[in-house]
mmCIF file of C-alpha atoms and ligand atoms in Angstrom:
data_model
loop_
_atom_site.group_PDB
_atom_site.id
_atom_site.type_symbol
_atom_site.label_atom_id
_atom_site.label_comp_id
_atom_site.label_asym_id
_atom_site.label_seq_id
_atom_site.Cartn_x
_atom_site.Cartn_y
_atom_site.Cartn_z
ATOM 1 C CA MET A 1 -18.558 1.851 -1.665
ATOM 2 C CA ALA A 2 -15.389 1.299 0.295
ATOM 3 C CA GLU A 3 -15.726 0.819 4.033
ATOM 4 C CA VAL A 4 -14.329 4.072 5.454
ATOM 5 C CA ILE A 5 -13.042 3.973 9.021
ATOM 6 C CA ILE A 6 -12.014 7.231 10.684
ATOM 7 C CA VAL A 7 -9.647 6.616 13.580
ATOM 8 C CA GLU A 8 -7.942 8.810 16.136
ATOM 9 C CA ASP A 9 -4.359 8.400 15.018
ATOM 10 C CA GLN A 10 -1.863 6.278 13.111
ATOM 11 C CA ASP A 11 -1.399 3.849 15.983
ATOM 12 C CA ALA A 12 -5.123 3.113 16.087
ATOM 13 C CA ALA A 13 -5.051 2.539 12.329
ATOM 14 C CA GLY A 14 -2.020 0.268 12.639
ATOM 15 C CA ALA A 15 -3.684 -1.838 15.340
ATOM 16 C CA LEU A 16 -6.869 -2.172 13.298
ATOM 17 C CA VAL A 17 -5.167 -3.142 10.044
ATOM 18 C CA ALA A 18 -2.740 -5.470 11.834
ATOM 19 C CA ASP A 19 -5.751 -7.250 13.286
ATOM 20 C CA THR A 20 -7.230 -7.787 9.817
ATOM 21 C CA ILE A 21 -3.881 -9.123 8.574
ATOM 22 C CA VAL A 22 -3.536 -11.456 11.565
ATOM 23 C CA GLN A 23 -6.943 -12.936 10.732
ATOM 24 C CA LEU A 24 -5.740 -13.514 7.174
ATOM 25 C CA LEU A 25 -2.498 -15.134 8.359
ATOM 26 C CA ARG A 26 -4.463 -17.445 10.673
ATOM 27 C CA SER A 27 -7.026 -18.456 8.076
ATOM 28 C CA THR A 28 -4.949 -18.874 4.902
ATOM 29 C CA PRO A 29 -2.242 -21.527 4.449
ATOM 30 C CA GLN A 30 -0.116 -19.459 2.042
ATOM 31 C CA PRO A 31 -1.174 -15.846 2.489
ATOM 32 C CA VAL A 32 -0.009 -13.279 -0.049
ATOM 33 C CA LEU A 33 0.440 -9.714 1.165
ATOM 34 C CA GLY A 34 0.724 -6.686 -1.094
ATOM 35 C CA LEU A 35 3.250 -4.382 0.532
ATOM 36 C CA ALA A 36 3.488 -0.610 0.310
ATOM 37 C CA THR A 37 6.450 1.590 1.157
ATOM 38 C CA GLY A 38 6.354 5.187 2.416
ATOM 39 C CA SER A 39 5.708 6.392 5.952
ATOM 40 C CA THR A 40 1.975 5.632 5.910
ATOM 41 C CA PRO A 41 2.045 1.836 6.462
ATOM 42 C CA LEU A 42 4.736 1.941 9.165
ATOM 43 C CA SER A 43 2.328 1.874 12.125
ATOM 44 C CA THR A 44 0.666 -1.182 10.573
ATOM 45 C CA TYR A 45 4.001 -2.988 10.163
ATOM 46 C CA ARG A 46 4.956 -2.112 13.757
ATOM 47 C CA ALA A 47 1.663 -3.377 15.179
ATOM 48 C CA LEU A 48 1.823 -6.501 13.027
ATOM 49 C CA ALA A 49 5.398 -7.297 14.096
ATOM 50 C CA GLN A 50 4.302 -7.004 17.730
ATOM 51 C CA ARG A 51 1.313 -9.326 17.227
ATOM 52 C CA ILE A 52 3.477 -11.882 15.394
ATOM 53 C CA ARG A 53 5.974 -11.887 18.282
ATOM 54 C CA ASP A 54 3.428 -11.844 21.125
ATOM 55 C CA GLU A 55 1.221 -14.547 19.630
ATOM 56 C CA SER A 56 3.971 -16.609 17.963
ATOM 57 C CA ILE A 57 2.146 -16.458 14.644
ATOM 58 C CA ASP A 58 3.626 -18.739 11.988
ATOM 59 C CA VAL A 59 4.784 -16.587 9.062
ATOM 60 C CA ARG A 60 6.941 -19.186 7.315
ATOM 61 C CA HIS A 61 4.568 -19.389 4.340
ATOM 62 C CA VAL A 62 3.729 -15.705 4.003
ATOM 63 C CA ARG A 63 4.527 -14.353 0.577
ATOM 64 C CA GLY A 64 4.796 -10.672 -0.280
ATOM 65 C CA PHE A 65 4.764 -8.435 -3.347
ATOM 66 C CA ALA A 66 5.855 -4.811 -3.118
ATOM 67 C CA LEU A 67 3.995 -2.258 -5.168
ATOM 68 C CA ASP A 68 6.911 -0.506 -6.768
ATOM 69 C CA GLU A 69 10.627 0.226 -7.096
ATOM 70 C CA TYR A 70 12.858 2.979 -8.412
ATOM 71 C CA VAL A 71 14.638 2.311 -11.689
ATOM 72 C CA GLY A 72 18.411 2.479 -11.824
ATOM 73 C CA LEU A 73 19.468 2.710 -8.185
ATOM 74 C CA PRO A 74 22.587 0.646 -7.496
ATOM 75 C CA ALA A 75 21.862 -2.758 -5.890
ATOM 76 C CA GLY A 76 21.770 -2.398 -2.121
ATOM 77 C CA HIS A 77 21.084 1.362 -2.188
ATOM 78 C CA PRO A 78 19.468 2.063 1.211
ATOM 79 C CA GLU A 79 16.525 3.897 -0.360
ATOM 80 C CA SER A 80 15.745 1.305 -2.989
ATOM 81 C CA TYR A 81 12.361 -0.154 -2.122
ATOM 82 C CA ARG A 82 14.026 -3.579 -1.947
ATOM 83 C CA SER A 83 16.145 -2.253 0.940
ATOM 84 C CA VAL A 84 13.181 -0.441 2.522
ATOM 85 C CA ILE A 85 10.968 -3.547 2.371
ATOM 86 C CA THR A 86 13.777 -5.655 3.862
ATOM 87 C CA ARG A 87 14.330 -3.161 6.697
ATOM 88 C CA GLU A 88 10.738 -2.278 7.484
ATOM 89 C CA VAL A 89 8.825 -5.438 6.663
ATOM 90 C CA VAL A 90 10.856 -8.600 6.086
ATOM 91 C CA GLU A 91 13.143 -8.278 9.110
ATOM 92 C CA PRO A 92 10.688 -6.987 11.741
ATOM 93 C CA LEU A 93 7.984 -9.465 10.686
ATOM 94 C CA GLY A 94 10.442 -12.335 10.378
ATOM 95 C CA LEU A 95 9.378 -13.206 6.821
ATOM 96 C CA ASP A 96 11.327 -15.530 4.543
ATOM 97 C CA PRO A 97 13.165 -13.058 2.245
ATOM 98 C CA SER A 98 13.030 -15.499 -0.665
ATOM 99 C CA LEU A 99 9.216 -15.247 -0.611
ATOM 100 C CA VAL A 100 9.090 -11.461 -0.706
ATOM 101 C CA HIS A 101 9.267 -9.902 -4.157
ATOM 102 C CA VAL A 102 10.000 -6.360 -5.276
ATOM 103 C CA PRO A 103 9.839 -5.294 -8.941
ATOM 104 C CA ASN A 104 13.276 -5.460 -10.514
ATOM 105 C CA GLY A 105 14.439 -1.889 -11.101
ATOM 106 C CA ASP A 106 17.707 -2.880 -12.794
ATOM 107 C CA ALA A 107 17.881 -0.602 -15.856
ATOM 108 C CA ALA A 108 19.569 -3.312 -17.952
ATOM 109 C CA THR A 109 16.563 -5.674 -17.816
ATOM 110 C CA ILE A 110 13.774 -3.183 -17.269
ATOM 111 C CA ASP A 111 11.972 -3.919 -20.549
ATOM 112 C CA THR A 112 10.917 -7.387 -19.365
ATOM 113 C CA ALA A 113 10.658 -6.696 -15.611
ATOM 114 C CA GLY A 114 6.977 -5.727 -15.666
ATOM 115 C CA GLU A 115 5.828 -8.876 -17.403
ATOM 116 C CA GLU A 116 7.945 -11.039 -15.109
ATOM 117 C CA TYR A 117 6.456 -9.402 -12.043
ATOM 118 C CA GLU A 118 2.904 -9.923 -13.275
ATOM 119 C CA ALA A 119 3.717 -13.590 -13.919
ATOM 120 C CA ALA A 120 5.148 -13.988 -10.404
ATOM 121 C CA ILE A 121 2.008 -12.521 -8.824
ATOM 122 C CA LEU A 122 -0.187 -14.841 -10.887
ATOM 123 C CA ALA A 123 1.969 -17.845 -10.015
ATOM 124 C CA ALA A 124 1.512 -17.044 -6.325
ATOM 125 C CA GLY A 125 -2.266 -17.131 -6.812
ATOM 126 C CA GLY A 126 -2.718 -13.350 -6.606
ATOM 127 C CA VAL A 127 -2.573 -10.957 -3.689
ATOM 128 C CA ASP A 128 -4.934 -11.592 -0.750
ATOM 129 C CA LEU A 129 -4.590 -8.221 0.944
ATOM 130 C CA GLN A 130 -2.997 -5.160 -0.630
ATOM 131 C CA ILE A 131 -1.861 -2.338 1.635
ATOM 132 C CA LEU A 132 -1.937 1.052 -0.096
ATOM 133 C CA GLY A 133 -0.754 4.529 0.781
ATOM 134 C CA LEU A 134 -1.873 7.576 -1.135
ATOM 135 C CA GLY A 135 0.547 10.096 -2.628
ATOM 136 C CA ARG A 136 -0.191 13.805 -2.414
ATOM 137 C CA THR A 137 -0.795 13.762 -6.187
ATOM 138 C CA GLY A 138 -3.430 11.060 -5.654
ATOM 139 C CA HIS A 139 -1.152 8.247 -6.781
ATOM 140 C CA ILE A 140 -1.304 4.661 -5.552
ATOM 141 C CA GLY A 141 1.876 2.658 -5.951
ATOM 142 C CA PHE A 142 3.667 4.994 -8.333
ATOM 143 C CA ASN A 143 0.692 5.323 -10.676
ATOM 144 C CA GLU A 144 0.767 9.039 -11.216
ATOM 145 C CA PRO A 145 -2.271 11.002 -12.501
ATOM 146 C CA GLY A 146 -3.101 9.956 -16.045
ATOM 147 C CA SER A 147 -2.265 6.296 -15.453
ATOM 148 C CA SER A 148 -4.617 3.914 -17.194
ATOM 149 C CA LEU A 149 -7.109 2.332 -14.832
ATOM 150 C CA ALA A 150 -6.354 -0.989 -16.577
ATOM 151 C CA SER A 151 -2.555 -0.674 -16.396
ATOM 152 C CA LEU A 152 -0.300 -3.553 -15.378
ATOM 153 C CA THR A 153 3.243 -3.477 -13.956
ATOM 154 C CA ARG A 154 5.377 -1.159 -16.080
ATOM 155 C CA VAL A 155 7.856 1.703 -16.073
ATOM 156 C CA LYS A 156 6.568 5.186 -15.278
ATOM 157 C CA THR A 157 8.156 8.633 -15.166
ATOM 158 C CA LEU A 158 7.733 10.204 -11.737
ATOM 159 C CA THR A 159 6.133 13.625 -11.457
ATOM 160 C CA GLU A 160 8.331 16.381 -10.092
ATOM 161 C CA ALA A 161 5.872 16.677 -7.149
ATOM 162 C CA THR A 162 6.523 13.067 -6.163
ATOM 163 C CA ARG A 163 10.283 13.420 -6.668
ATOM 164 C CA SER A 164 10.300 16.427 -4.377
ATOM 165 C CA ASP A 165 8.120 14.618 -1.762
ATOM 166 C CA ASN A 166 10.597 11.731 -1.772
ATOM 167 C CA ALA A 167 13.721 13.925 -1.811
ATOM 168 C CA ARG A 168 13.791 13.756 1.999
ATOM 169 C CA PHE A 169 15.102 10.209 1.741
ATOM 170 C CA PHE A 170 18.030 11.132 -0.512
ATOM 171 C CA ASP A 171 21.151 13.304 -0.045
ATOM 172 C CA SER A 172 20.019 15.699 -2.744
ATOM 173 C CA PRO A 173 16.712 16.141 -4.663
ATOM 174 C CA ASP A 174 18.645 15.413 -7.874
ATOM 175 C CA ASP A 175 19.429 11.931 -6.569
ATOM 176 C CA VAL A 176 15.754 10.886 -6.677
ATOM 177 C CA PRO A 177 15.387 8.671 -9.746
ATOM 178 C CA MET A 178 13.305 9.934 -12.675
ATOM 179 C CA HIS A 179 11.747 6.547 -13.339
ATOM 180 C CA CYS A 180 10.101 3.781 -11.417
ATOM 181 C CA ILE A 181 8.506 0.430 -12.070
ATOM 182 C CA THR A 182 5.121 0.034 -10.451
ATOM 183 C CA GLN A 183 2.253 -2.394 -10.279
ATOM 184 C CA GLY A 184 -0.475 -0.929 -12.468
ATOM 185 C CA ILE A 185 -3.897 0.104 -11.305
ATOM 186 C CA GLY A 186 -5.264 -2.993 -13.033
ATOM 187 C CA THR A 187 -2.764 -5.104 -11.075
ATOM 188 C CA ILE A 188 -3.774 -3.497 -7.794
ATOM 189 C CA LEU A 189 -7.471 -4.012 -8.519
ATOM 190 C CA ARG A 190 -6.891 -7.779 -8.861
ATOM 191 C CA ALA A 191 -5.974 -8.076 -5.183
ATOM 192 C CA ARG A 192 -8.810 -9.630 -3.203
ATOM 193 C CA HIS A 193 -8.897 -6.979 -0.486
ATOM 194 C CA LEU A 194 -7.565 -3.418 -0.702
ATOM 195 C CA VAL A 195 -6.659 -1.519 2.459
ATOM 196 C CA LEU A 196 -5.917 2.145 1.761
ATOM 197 C CA LEU A 197 -4.363 4.206 4.544
ATOM 198 C CA ALA A 198 -3.886 7.974 4.724
ATOM 199 C CA PHE A 199 -2.943 10.317 7.528
ATOM 200 C CA GLY A 200 -2.583 14.041 7.988
ATOM 201 C CA GLU A 201 -4.061 17.129 6.460
ATOM 202 C CA ARG A 202 -1.773 17.081 3.430
ATOM 203 C CA LYS A 203 -3.572 13.940 2.256
ATOM 204 C CA ALA A 204 -7.110 15.285 2.863
ATOM 205 C CA ARG A 205 -7.709 16.485 -0.660
ATOM 206 C CA ALA A 206 -6.416 13.293 -2.290
ATOM 207 C CA VAL A 207 -8.547 11.196 0.095
ATOM 208 C CA ALA A 208 -11.716 13.139 -0.749
ATOM 209 C CA ALA A 209 -10.953 12.944 -4.474
ATOM 210 C CA ALA A 210 -10.282 9.208 -4.274
ATOM 211 C CA LEU A 211 -13.403 8.332 -2.301
ATOM 212 C CA GLU A 212 -15.956 10.890 -3.364
ATOM 213 C CA GLY A 213 -14.706 12.394 -6.608
ATOM 214 C CA PRO A 214 -15.382 11.033 -10.069
ATOM 215 C CA LEU A 215 -13.670 7.817 -11.100
ATOM 216 C CA SER A 216 -10.832 9.139 -13.198
ATOM 217 C CA ALA A 217 -7.328 8.358 -14.387
ATOM 218 C CA MET A 218 -6.527 11.855 -13.128
ATOM 219 C CA GLN A 219 -7.053 10.547 -9.597
ATOM 220 C CA PRO A 220 -5.500 7.068 -9.533
ATOM 221 C CA GLY A 221 -6.755 6.501 -5.970
ATOM 222 C CA SER A 222 -10.344 6.774 -7.240
ATOM 223 C CA ALA A 223 -9.852 3.323 -8.809
ATOM 224 C CA ILE A 224 -10.660 1.820 -5.428
ATOM 225 C CA GLN A 225 -14.276 2.791 -6.145
ATOM 226 C CA LEU A 226 -14.254 -0.108 -8.613
ATOM 227 C CA HIS A 227 -13.200 -2.680 -6.030
ATOM 228 C CA PRO A 228 -15.747 -4.917 -4.316
ATOM 229 C CA HIS A 229 -13.774 -5.171 -1.058
ATOM 230 C CA ALA A 230 -11.921 -1.989 -0.175
ATOM 231 C CA THR A 231 -11.284 -0.662 3.309
ATOM 232 C CA VAL A 232 -10.057 2.879 3.855
ATOM 233 C CA VAL A 233 -8.535 3.819 7.209
ATOM 234 C CA VAL A 234 -7.842 7.514 7.789
ATOM 235 C CA ASP A 235 -7.236 9.822 10.718
ATOM 236 C CA GLU A 236 -9.411 12.875 11.417
ATOM 237 C CA ALA A 237 -7.061 15.232 9.538
ATOM 238 C CA ALA A 238 -7.025 13.105 6.381
ATOM 239 C CA ALA A 239 -10.821 12.776 6.653
ATOM 240 C CA SER A 240 -11.348 16.516 7.002
ATOM 241 C CA GLU A 241 -12.501 17.086 3.411
ATOM 242 C CA LEU A 242 -14.851 14.105 3.189
ATOM 243 C CA ALA A 243 -18.433 15.216 2.535
ATOM 244 C CA LEU A 244 -19.831 12.005 3.997
ATOM 245 C CA ALA A 245 -17.558 11.780 7.066
ATOM 246 C CA ASP A 246 -20.497 11.723 9.482
ATOM 247 C CA TYR A 247 -22.134 8.944 7.539
ATOM 248 C CA TYR A 248 -18.921 6.857 7.568
ATOM 249 C CA ARG A 249 -18.654 7.306 11.346
ATOM 250 C CA HIS A 250 -22.308 6.355 11.738
ATOM 251 C CA ALA A 251 -21.959 3.280 9.520
ATOM 252 C CA TRP A 252 -18.847 2.073 11.379
ATOM 253 C CA ALA A 253 -20.379 2.725 14.824
ATOM 254 C CA ASN A 254 -23.453 0.738 13.789
ATOM 255 C CA ARG A 255 -21.707 -2.033 11.880
ATOM 256 C CA MET A 256 -23.256 -5.456 12.104
ATOM 257 C CA ALA A 257 -21.598 -8.046 14.318
ATOM 258 C CA TRP A 258 -20.310 -10.060 11.340
ATOM 259 C CA GLN A 259 -18.750 -7.065 9.594
ATOM 260 C CA GLN A 260 -14.968 -7.130 9.533
ATOM 261 C CA PRO A 261 -12.788 -4.361 8.080
HETATM 262 C C1 GLP B 301 5.573 6.841 -2.539
HETATM 263 C C2 GLP B 301 5.179 5.374 -2.719
HETATM 264 C C3 GLP B 301 3.695 5.170 -2.508
HETATM 265 C C4 GLP B 301 3.288 5.833 -1.217
HETATM 266 C C5 GLP B 301 3.519 7.318 -1.304
HETATM 267 C C6 GLP B 301 3.083 8.076 -0.075
HETATM 268 O O1 GLP B 301 5.405 7.594 -3.667
HETATM 269 N N1 GLP B 301 5.547 4.857 -3.979
HETATM 270 O O2 GLP B 301 3.405 3.778 -2.503
HETATM 271 O O3 GLP B 301 1.928 5.563 -0.953
HETATM 272 O O4 GLP B 301 4.904 7.512 -1.499
HETATM 273 O O5 GLP B 301 4.130 8.199 0.837
HETATM 274 P P1 GLP B 301 3.945 8.473 2.358
HETATM 275 O O6 GLP B 301 3.242 7.279 2.914
HETATM 276 O O7 GLP B 301 5.331 8.590 2.917
HETATM 277 O O8 GLP B 301 3.150 9.714 2.482
#
């Protein structure tokens, strides 16, 4: 079972996850981070940027792989995940941009982009710690319901629910691309440590389905049940539909001294 940690708010989650990442950066010569976009990981990136600055942590060898990208946005579009990752992760953390990869959403070369991305992750030795958000539809990365639990990086068609959730970032809902390229669920499961974050009541149902529902392609987040080292950090609102919430609180309050998130 994943370690489930229920925290007061997003800042508490950010501080906790940043601490886990700092330990990784200090203990691994060439750490590989799996990076998520969306609003959910922002408090983690903020807290991590602060720790890196305050403690002068060496990030020269940190490599990164984003989960996903839209297909067909013009290069440099501010809402492409390449731009978002540059703005929200690479710059604030001071990472070397040449070591941070985002799937190539160029429509002209999309048929080979998935395979190339998988090869790049393998060449880097795999992802040490993968940060994950959870979509309202239960998706991780852009693996919408129905995605194979063994899938690798490939093109997917976005659901209309996800397009409308993401319309807030675009001038008009019609501007949200129809297609994306995303790490598959099989790709995500290869990371050595998964850290899934979710906040707010609108995520409560997807959180409960992912953690306590049946393992199913209909709930891509439920794939974390297969992972031997998964940490889930949620606020009270996102935890509100968890049947075992009291048990998770009890287990975390009584964790053994050696237990790290
Ligand atoms: C997008 C991203 C996901 C992210 C999800 C949730 O669809 N592709 O990786 O987890 O949105 O977004 P938010 O964190 O803004 O709720």
